[in-house]
Coordinates of C-alpha atoms and ligand atoms in Angstrom, one line a residue:
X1 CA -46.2 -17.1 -90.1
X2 CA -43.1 -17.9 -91.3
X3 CA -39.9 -18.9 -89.6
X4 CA -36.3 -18.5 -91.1
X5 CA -33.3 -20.2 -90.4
X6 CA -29.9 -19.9 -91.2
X7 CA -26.5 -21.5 -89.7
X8 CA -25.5 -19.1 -86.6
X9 CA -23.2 -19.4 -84.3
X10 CA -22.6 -22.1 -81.5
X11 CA -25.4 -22.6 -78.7
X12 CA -23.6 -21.3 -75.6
X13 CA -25.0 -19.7 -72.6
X14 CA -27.5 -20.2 -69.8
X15 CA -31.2 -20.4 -69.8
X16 CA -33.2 -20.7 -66.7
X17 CA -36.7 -19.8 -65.5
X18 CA -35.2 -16.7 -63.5
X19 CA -33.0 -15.5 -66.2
X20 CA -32.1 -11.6 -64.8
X21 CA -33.3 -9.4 -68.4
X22 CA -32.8 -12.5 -70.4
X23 CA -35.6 -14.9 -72.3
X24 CA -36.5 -17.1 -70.0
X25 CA -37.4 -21.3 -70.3
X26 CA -40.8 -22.0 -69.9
X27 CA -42.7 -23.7 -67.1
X28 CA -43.4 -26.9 -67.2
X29 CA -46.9 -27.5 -69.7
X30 CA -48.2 -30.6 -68.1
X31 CA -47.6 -28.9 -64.1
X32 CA -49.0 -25.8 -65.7
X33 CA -52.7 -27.8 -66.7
X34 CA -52.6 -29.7 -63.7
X35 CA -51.9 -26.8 -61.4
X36 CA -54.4 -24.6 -62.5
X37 CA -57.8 -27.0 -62.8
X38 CA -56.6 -29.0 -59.5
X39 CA -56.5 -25.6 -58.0
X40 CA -59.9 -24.8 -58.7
X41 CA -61.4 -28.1 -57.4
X42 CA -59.5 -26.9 -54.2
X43 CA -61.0 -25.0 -51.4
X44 CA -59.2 -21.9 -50.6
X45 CA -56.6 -19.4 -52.6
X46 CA -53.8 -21.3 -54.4
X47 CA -50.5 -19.7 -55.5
X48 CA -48.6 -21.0 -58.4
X49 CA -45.3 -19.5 -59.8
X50 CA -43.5 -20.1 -63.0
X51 CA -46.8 -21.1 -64.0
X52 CA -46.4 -21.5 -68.5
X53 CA -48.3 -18.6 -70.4
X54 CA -49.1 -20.0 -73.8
X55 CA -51.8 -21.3 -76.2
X56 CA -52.5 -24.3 -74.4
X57 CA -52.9 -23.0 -71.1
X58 CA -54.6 -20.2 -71.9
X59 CA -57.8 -22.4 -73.6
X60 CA -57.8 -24.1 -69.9
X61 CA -57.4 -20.5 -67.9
X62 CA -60.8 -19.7 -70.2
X63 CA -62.4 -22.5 -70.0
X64 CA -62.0 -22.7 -66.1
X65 CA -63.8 -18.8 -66.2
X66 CA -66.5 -19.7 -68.1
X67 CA -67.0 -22.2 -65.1
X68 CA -66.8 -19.6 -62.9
X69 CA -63.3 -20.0 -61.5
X70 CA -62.2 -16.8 -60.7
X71 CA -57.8 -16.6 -61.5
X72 CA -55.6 -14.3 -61.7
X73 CA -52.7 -14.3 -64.0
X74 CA -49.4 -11.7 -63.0
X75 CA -46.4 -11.8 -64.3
X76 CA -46.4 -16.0 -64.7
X77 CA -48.0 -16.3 -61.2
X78 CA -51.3 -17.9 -61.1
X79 CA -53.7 -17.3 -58.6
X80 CA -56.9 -19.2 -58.4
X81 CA -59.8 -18.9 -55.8
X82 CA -60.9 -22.5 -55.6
X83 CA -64.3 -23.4 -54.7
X84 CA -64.0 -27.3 -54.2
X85 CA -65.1 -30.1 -56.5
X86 CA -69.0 -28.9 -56.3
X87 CA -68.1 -25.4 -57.7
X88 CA -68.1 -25.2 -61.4
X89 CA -71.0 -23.4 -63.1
X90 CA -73.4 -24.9 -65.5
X91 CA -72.2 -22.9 -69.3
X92 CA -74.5 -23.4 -71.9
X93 CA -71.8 -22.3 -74.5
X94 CA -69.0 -25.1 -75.5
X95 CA -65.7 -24.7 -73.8
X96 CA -62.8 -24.5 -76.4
X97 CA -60.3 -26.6 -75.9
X98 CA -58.2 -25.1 -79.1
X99 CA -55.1 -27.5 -80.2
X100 CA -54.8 -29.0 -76.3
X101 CA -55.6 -32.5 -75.6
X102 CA -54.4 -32.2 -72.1
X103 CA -57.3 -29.6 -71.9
X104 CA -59.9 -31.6 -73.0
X105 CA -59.0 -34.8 -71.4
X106 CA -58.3 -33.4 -68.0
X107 CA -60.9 -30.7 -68.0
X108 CA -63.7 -33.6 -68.9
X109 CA -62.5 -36.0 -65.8
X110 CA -62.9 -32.6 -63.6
X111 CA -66.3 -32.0 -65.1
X112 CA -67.2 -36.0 -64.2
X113 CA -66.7 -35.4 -61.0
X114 CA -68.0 -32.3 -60.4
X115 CA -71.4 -33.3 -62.0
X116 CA -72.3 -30.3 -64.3
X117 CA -73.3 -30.0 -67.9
X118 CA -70.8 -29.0 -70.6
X119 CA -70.4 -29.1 -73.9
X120 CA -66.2 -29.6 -74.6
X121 CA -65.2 -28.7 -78.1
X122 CA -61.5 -28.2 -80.1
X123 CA -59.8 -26.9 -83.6
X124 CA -59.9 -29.1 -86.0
X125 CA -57.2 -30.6 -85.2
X126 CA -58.1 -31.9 -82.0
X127 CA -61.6 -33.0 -83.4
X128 CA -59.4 -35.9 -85.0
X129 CA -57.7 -37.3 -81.8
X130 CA -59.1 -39.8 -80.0
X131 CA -62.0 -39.2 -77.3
X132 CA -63.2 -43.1 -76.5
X133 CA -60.0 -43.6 -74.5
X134 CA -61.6 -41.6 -71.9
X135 CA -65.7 -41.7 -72.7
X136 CA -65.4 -45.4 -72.5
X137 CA -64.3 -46.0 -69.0
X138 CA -66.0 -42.6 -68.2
X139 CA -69.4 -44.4 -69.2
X140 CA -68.4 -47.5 -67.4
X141 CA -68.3 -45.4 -64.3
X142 CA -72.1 -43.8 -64.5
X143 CA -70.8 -40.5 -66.3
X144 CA -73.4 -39.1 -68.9
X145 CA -71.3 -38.6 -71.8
X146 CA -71.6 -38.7 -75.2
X147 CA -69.1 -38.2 -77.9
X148 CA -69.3 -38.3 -81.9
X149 CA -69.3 -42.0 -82.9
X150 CA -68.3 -42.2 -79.5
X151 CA -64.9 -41.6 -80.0
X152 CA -64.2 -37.8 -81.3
X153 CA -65.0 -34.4 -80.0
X154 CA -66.9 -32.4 -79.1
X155 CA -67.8 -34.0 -75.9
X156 CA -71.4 -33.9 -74.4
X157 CA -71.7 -34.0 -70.4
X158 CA -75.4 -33.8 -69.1
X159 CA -75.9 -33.1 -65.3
X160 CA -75.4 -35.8 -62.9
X161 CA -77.3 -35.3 -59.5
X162 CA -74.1 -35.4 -57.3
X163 CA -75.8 -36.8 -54.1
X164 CA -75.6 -40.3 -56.5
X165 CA -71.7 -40.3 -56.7
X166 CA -70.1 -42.6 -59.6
X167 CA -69.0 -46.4 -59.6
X168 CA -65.3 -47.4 -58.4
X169 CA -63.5 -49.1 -61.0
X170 CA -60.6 -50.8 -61.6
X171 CA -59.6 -50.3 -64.8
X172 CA -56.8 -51.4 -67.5
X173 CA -55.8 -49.1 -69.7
X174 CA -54.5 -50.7 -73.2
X175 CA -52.4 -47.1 -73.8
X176 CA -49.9 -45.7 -71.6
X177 CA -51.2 -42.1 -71.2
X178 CA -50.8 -39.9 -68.6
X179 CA -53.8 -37.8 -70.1
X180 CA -55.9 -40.4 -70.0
X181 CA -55.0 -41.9 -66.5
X182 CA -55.2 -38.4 -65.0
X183 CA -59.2 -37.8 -66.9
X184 CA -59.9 -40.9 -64.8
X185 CA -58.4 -40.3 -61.4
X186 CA -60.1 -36.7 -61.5
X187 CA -63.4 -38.4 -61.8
X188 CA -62.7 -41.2 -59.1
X189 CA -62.6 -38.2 -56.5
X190 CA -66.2 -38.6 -56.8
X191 CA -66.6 -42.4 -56.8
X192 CA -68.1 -44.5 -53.9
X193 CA -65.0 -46.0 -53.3
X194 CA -61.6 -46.8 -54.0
X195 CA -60.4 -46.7 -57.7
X196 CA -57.3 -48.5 -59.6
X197 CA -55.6 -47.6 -62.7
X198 CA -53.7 -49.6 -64.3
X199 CA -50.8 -49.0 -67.3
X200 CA -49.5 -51.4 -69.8
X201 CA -46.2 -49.2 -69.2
X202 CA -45.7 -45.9 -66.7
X203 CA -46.3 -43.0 -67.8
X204 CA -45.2 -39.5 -66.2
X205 CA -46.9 -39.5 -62.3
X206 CA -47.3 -35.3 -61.9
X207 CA -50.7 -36.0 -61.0
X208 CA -50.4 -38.4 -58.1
X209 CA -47.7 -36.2 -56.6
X210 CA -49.6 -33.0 -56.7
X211 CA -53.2 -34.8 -55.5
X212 CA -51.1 -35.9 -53.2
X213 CA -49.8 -32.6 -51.7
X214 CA -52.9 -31.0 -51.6
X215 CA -54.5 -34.3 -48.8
X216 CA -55.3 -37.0 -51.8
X217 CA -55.0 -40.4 -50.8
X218 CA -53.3 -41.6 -53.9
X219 CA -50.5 -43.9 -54.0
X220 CA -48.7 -46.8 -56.2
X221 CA -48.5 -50.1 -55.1
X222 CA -46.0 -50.7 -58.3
X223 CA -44.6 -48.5 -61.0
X224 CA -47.9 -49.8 -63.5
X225 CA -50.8 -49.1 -60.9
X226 CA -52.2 -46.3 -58.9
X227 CA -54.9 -46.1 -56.6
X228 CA -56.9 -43.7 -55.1
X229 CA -59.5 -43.0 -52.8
X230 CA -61.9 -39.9 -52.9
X231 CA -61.1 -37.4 -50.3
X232 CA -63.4 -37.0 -47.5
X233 CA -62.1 -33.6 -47.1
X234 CA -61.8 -30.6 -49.4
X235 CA -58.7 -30.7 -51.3
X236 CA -56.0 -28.1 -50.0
X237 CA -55.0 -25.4 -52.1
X238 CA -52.0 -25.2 -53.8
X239 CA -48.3 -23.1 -52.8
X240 CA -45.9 -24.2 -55.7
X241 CA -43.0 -23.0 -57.5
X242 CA -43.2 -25.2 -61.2
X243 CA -39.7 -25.9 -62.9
X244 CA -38.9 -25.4 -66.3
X245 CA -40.1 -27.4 -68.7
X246 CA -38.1 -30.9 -69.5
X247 CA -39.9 -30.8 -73.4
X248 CA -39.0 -27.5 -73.9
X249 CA -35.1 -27.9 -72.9
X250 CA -35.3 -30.8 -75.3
X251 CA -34.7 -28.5 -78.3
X252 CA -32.0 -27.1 -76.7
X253 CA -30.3 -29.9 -75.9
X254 CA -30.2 -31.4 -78.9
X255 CA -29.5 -27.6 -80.5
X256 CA -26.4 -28.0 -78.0
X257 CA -25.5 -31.5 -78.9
X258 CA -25.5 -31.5 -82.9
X259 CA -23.8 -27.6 -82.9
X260 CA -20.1 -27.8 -83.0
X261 CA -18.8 -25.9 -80.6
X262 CA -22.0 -25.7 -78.3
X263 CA -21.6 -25.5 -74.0
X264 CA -25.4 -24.6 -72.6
X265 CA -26.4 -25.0 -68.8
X266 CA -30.1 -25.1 -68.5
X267 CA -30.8 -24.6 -64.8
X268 CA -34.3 -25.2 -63.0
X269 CA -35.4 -28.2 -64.8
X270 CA -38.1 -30.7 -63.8
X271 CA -36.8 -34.1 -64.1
X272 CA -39.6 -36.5 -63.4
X273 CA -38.4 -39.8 -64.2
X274 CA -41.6 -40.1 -66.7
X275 CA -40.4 -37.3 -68.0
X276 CA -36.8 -37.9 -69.2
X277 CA -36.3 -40.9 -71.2
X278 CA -34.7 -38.7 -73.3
X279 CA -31.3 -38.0 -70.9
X280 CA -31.0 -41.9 -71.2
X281 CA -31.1 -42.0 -74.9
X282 CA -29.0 -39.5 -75.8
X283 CA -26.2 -40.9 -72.7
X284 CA -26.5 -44.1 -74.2
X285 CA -25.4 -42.2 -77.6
X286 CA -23.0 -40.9 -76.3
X287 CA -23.6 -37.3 -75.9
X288 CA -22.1 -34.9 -72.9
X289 CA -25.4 -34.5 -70.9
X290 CA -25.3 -34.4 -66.9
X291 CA -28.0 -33.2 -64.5
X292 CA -27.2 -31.6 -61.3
X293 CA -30.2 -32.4 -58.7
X294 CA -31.1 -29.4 -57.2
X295 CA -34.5 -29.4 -55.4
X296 CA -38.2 -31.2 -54.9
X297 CA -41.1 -28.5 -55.1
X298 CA -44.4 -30.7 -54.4
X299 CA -42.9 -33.9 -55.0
X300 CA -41.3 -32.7 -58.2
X301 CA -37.3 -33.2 -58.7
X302 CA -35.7 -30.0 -60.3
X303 CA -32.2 -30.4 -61.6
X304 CA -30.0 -28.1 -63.9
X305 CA -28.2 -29.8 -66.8
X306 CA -25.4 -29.3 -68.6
X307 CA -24.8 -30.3 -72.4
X308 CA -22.0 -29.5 -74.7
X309 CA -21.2 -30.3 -78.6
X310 CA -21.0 -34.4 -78.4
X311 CA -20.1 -37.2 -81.6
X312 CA -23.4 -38.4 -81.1
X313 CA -23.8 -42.0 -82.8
X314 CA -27.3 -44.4 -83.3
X315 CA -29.3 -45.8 -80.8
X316 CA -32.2 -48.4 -80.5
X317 CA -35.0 -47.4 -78.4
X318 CA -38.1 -49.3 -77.7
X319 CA -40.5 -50.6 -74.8
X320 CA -41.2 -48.2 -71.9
X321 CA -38.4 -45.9 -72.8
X322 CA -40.9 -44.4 -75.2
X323 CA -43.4 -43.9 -72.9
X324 CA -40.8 -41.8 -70.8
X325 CA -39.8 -39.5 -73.8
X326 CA -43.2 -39.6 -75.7
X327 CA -42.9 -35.6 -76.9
X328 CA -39.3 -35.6 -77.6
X329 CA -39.5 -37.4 -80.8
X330 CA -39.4 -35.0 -83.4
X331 CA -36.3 -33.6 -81.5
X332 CA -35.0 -36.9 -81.0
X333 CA -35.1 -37.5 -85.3
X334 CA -32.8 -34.7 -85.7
X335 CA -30.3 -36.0 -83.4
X336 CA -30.7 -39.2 -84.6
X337 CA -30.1 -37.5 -88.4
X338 CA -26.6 -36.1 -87.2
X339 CA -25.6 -39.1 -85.4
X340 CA -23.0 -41.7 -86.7
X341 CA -25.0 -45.1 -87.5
X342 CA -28.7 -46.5 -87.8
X343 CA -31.2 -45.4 -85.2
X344 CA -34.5 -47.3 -84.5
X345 CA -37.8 -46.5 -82.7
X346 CA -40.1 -49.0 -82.3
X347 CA -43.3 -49.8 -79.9
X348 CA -43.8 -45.5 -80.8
X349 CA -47.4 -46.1 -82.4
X350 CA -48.7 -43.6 -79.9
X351 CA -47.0 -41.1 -81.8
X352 CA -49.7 -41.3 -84.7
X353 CA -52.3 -39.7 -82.1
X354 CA -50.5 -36.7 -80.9
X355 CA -50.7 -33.0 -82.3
X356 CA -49.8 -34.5 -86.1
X357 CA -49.1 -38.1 -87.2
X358 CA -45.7 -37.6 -85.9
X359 CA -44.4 -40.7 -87.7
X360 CA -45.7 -39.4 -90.7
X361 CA -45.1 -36.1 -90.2
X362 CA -41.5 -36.0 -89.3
X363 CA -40.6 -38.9 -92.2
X364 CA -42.4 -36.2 -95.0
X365 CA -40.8 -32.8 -93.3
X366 CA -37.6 -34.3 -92.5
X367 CA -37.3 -35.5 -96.4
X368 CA -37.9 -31.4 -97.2
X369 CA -34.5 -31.4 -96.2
X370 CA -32.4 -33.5 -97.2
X371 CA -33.1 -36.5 -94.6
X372 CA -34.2 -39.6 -95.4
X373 CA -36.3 -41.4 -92.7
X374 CA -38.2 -45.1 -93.2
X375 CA -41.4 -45.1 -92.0
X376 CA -42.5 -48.3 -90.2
X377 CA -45.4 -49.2 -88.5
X378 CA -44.8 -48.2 -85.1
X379 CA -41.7 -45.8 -85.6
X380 CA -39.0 -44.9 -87.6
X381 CA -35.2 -46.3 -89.0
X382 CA -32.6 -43.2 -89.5
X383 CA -29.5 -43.9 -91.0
X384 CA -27.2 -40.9 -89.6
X385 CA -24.6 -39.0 -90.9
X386 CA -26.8 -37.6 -93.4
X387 CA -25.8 -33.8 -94.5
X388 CA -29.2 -31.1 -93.8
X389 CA -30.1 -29.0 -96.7
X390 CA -32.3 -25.9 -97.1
X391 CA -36.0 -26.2 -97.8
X392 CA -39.4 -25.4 -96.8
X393 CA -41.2 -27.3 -94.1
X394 CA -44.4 -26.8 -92.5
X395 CA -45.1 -28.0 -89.0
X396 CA -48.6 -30.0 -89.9
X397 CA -50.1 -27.8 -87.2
X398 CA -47.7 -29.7 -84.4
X399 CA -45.8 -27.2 -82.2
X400 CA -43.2 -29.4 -81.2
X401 CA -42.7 -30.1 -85.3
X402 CA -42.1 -26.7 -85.7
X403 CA -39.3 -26.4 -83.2
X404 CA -37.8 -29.5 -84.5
X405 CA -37.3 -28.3 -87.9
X406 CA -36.0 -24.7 -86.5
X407 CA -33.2 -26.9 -84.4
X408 CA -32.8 -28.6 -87.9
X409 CA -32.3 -25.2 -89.6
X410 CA -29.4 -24.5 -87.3
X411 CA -27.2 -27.2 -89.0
X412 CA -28.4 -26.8 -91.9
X413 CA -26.0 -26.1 -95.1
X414 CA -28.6 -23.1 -96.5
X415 CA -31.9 -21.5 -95.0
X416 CA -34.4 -23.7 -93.7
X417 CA -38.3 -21.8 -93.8
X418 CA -40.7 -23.5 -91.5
X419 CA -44.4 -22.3 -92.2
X420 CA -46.9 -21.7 -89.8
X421 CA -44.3 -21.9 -87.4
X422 CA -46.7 -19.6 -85.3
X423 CA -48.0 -22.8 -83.5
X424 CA -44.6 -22.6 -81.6
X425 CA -46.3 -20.1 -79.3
X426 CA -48.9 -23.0 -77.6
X427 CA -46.0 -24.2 -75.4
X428 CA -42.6 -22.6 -76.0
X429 CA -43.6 -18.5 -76.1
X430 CA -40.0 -17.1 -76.7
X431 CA -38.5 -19.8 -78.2
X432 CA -36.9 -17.6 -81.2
X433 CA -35.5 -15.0 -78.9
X434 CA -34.0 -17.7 -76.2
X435 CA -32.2 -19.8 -79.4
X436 CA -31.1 -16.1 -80.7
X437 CA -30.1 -14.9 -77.4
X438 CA -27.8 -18.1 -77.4
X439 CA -26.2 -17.9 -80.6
X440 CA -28.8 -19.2 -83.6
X441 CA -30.0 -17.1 -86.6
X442 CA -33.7 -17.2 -86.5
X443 CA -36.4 -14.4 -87.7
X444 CA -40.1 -14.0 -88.0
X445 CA -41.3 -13.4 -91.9
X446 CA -44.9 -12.7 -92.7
Ligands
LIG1 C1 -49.3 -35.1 -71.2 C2 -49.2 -36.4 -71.5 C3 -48.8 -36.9 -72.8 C4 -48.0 -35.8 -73.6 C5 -48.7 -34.5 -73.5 C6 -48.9 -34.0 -72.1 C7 -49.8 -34.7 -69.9 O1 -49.9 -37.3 -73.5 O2 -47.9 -36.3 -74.9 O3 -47.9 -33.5 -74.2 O4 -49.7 -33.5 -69.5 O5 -50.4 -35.5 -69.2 P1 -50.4 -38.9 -73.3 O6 -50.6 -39.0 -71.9 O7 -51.7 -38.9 -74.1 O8 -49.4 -39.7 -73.9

């Protein structure tokens, strides 16, 4: 599908996760994944509110049945009756992992350590990304895996007798990934002993907090390390309440920032400090962005923010800032676009392995309209101040592409048409009617 659009008016208003008749922000994506499989390696009935309805939860909620995990979705509260870390059921047909990495990645480091045989497979799309970040260390620990070459899925787990648990390792991990770290800690709750994990830079720690909350003994000697040691008991079920999602607010914040005339509170936010590198960036370019702290739900510190029309101007950002804003990229170009002066990323060469080639993909779509953008090897130079024209874009399959170009559209000087905009729906389900309900001037065309 298609998605138009045109200048509106400014972004004013408030979204929240408990907007009363209005379109709601959506819960956090990478709480929602952990949330939901952690819940089914507990023991007992878990409870999880605000929990994120979309494309990429939805592979894990059917993935996690065709293991037998019995869940209950209502009105964006999860239920799950975990059966502990023994309890998924053998399924002799793949489980799809559709466009969602986390899926795979976390789902396989469950399946390590619960010892079953599964086949894990994925759109074409995620056949592409890399696999032998996890397989590798997975092998080193005594899993029985097999990907394609090694390094590409589908994934191939044959049964491991679980009396025989897996080797402690300490391993050092040449990406930051929060994926990848998280694949491994799952499968060290079966290891004979304590494991270590260590990051070339940190990435966003949801994991540790909620293994924590439910008994885990997981901590982190330093900001680069975490330990853990498997649990001699069952892991406790989950009661949480899951902010809104920091990624998703991204687009409105920058919508806010770049729209003359713009005044949004988003309320309910999850600010973990792996999270928003982004707050920093756009601070440092001088945009109007405070956040309000607000509460901790499971180790998790919530916060509404405020963000009004700003003179943005370029920025430099590098090191293990990108790390802490690794999904806010494409947002982060059009920012950078309408800011005064030269912006550069660099040290971002993670980006070529997420949904798209995001280097890539937002130097061609952002040249659709009107920006120019230099690719370099591990990021991008943006000379701002550069008007936004009209065009047609298409979003390369990448969700948070899409939404990028629609925040574009909003500035733009004629109609922007992003196609297959559709993939807008694995994380941000209402995104068109939230933006519209605040002001912007989008609609679906066929
Ligand atoms: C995620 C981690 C990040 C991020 C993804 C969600 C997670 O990936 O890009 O959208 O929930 O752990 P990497 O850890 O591979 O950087």
């Amino acid at each position: 599908m298609k998605l138009v659009v045109q200048t509106g008016d400014p972004i004013r208003g408030t979204a929240g996760l408990y907007a009363e008749g209005g379109f709601r922000l959506p819960g956090d994506k990478s709480l929602s994944h952990r949330a939901a499989l952690f819940a089914a390696l507990a023991q007992g009935e878990s409870q999880v509110e605000n929990f994120l309805d979309s494309g990429v939860t939805q592979v894990l909620l059917t993935c996690l049945r065709q293991l037998g995990v019995q869940w209950q979705l209502y009105d964006r509260t999860l239920i799950v009756q975990g059966g502990g870390l023994d309890s998924f059921s053998a399924n002799s047909e793949p489980l799809f992992c559709g466009n969602s990495a986390t899926t795979m990645r976390l789902l396989t480091g469950a399946l390590a350590a619960s010892g079953v045989a599964a086949t894990l497979d994925g759109s074409a799309g995620l056949r592409t990304r890399p696999m032998d970040r996890i397989v590798m260390p997975l092998i080193a620990m005594g899993v029985p895996i097999q990907a394609s070459d090694q390094r590409k899925a589908p994934l191939q787990l044959s049964f491991r007798d679980r009396s025989k648990p897996l080797q402690a390792r300490e391993f050092f991990l040449s990406q930051a990934s929060a994926q990848v770290k998280t694949c491994l800690l799952l499968a060290a709750l079966s290891a004979d002993g304590t494991s270590v994990i260590n990051e070339p830079a940190s990435s966003r720690d949801h994991t540790e907090r909620m293994l924590r909350s439910m008994g885990v003994e997981v901590y982190q000697p330093n900001s680069l390390s975490v330990v853990i040691k498997p649990p001699s008991q069952p892991l406790k079920p989950l009661r949480i309440k899951l902010p809104a999602d920091f990624s998703a607010a991204a687009f409105l914040i920058v919508a806010a920032l770049i729209t003359p005339g713009s005044d949004v509170w988003l309320t309910d936010v999850g600010i973990n400090s792996g999270r928003t590198g982004l707050v920093e960036v756009i601070q440092d370019m001088g945009g109007k962005l405070e956040l309000f702290y607000k509460d901790n739900q499971a180790g998790e510190d919530i916060a509404d923010i405020h963000v009004q029309f700003s003179a943005l101007r370029g920025v430099k950002v590098q090191g293990d800032l990108v790390v802490r804003m690794i999904d806010e990229f494409p947002i982060f170009a059009v920012a950078a676009a309408v800011a005064d002066g030269q912006t550069v990323v660099k040290d971002a060469s993670e980006l070529r392995f997420k949904e798209s080639d995001r280097i890539k993909a937002i130097v061609q779509q952002l040249s659709h309209i009107g920006i120019s953008v230099i690719e370099t090897e591990d990021g991008f130079i943006i000379n701002g101040g550069q008007p936004i024209n009209g065009g047609q874009v298409d979003c390369d399959g990448d969700h948070r592409l899409a939404m990028a170009m629609a925040v574009a559209g909003i500035n733009s000087n004629s109609q922007v048409q992003i196609n297959g905009a559709e993939m807008i729906n694995e994380s941000f389900p209402h995104f068109v009617d939230l933006f519209n309900s605040l002001g912007a001037n989008m609609a679906w065309q066929l």
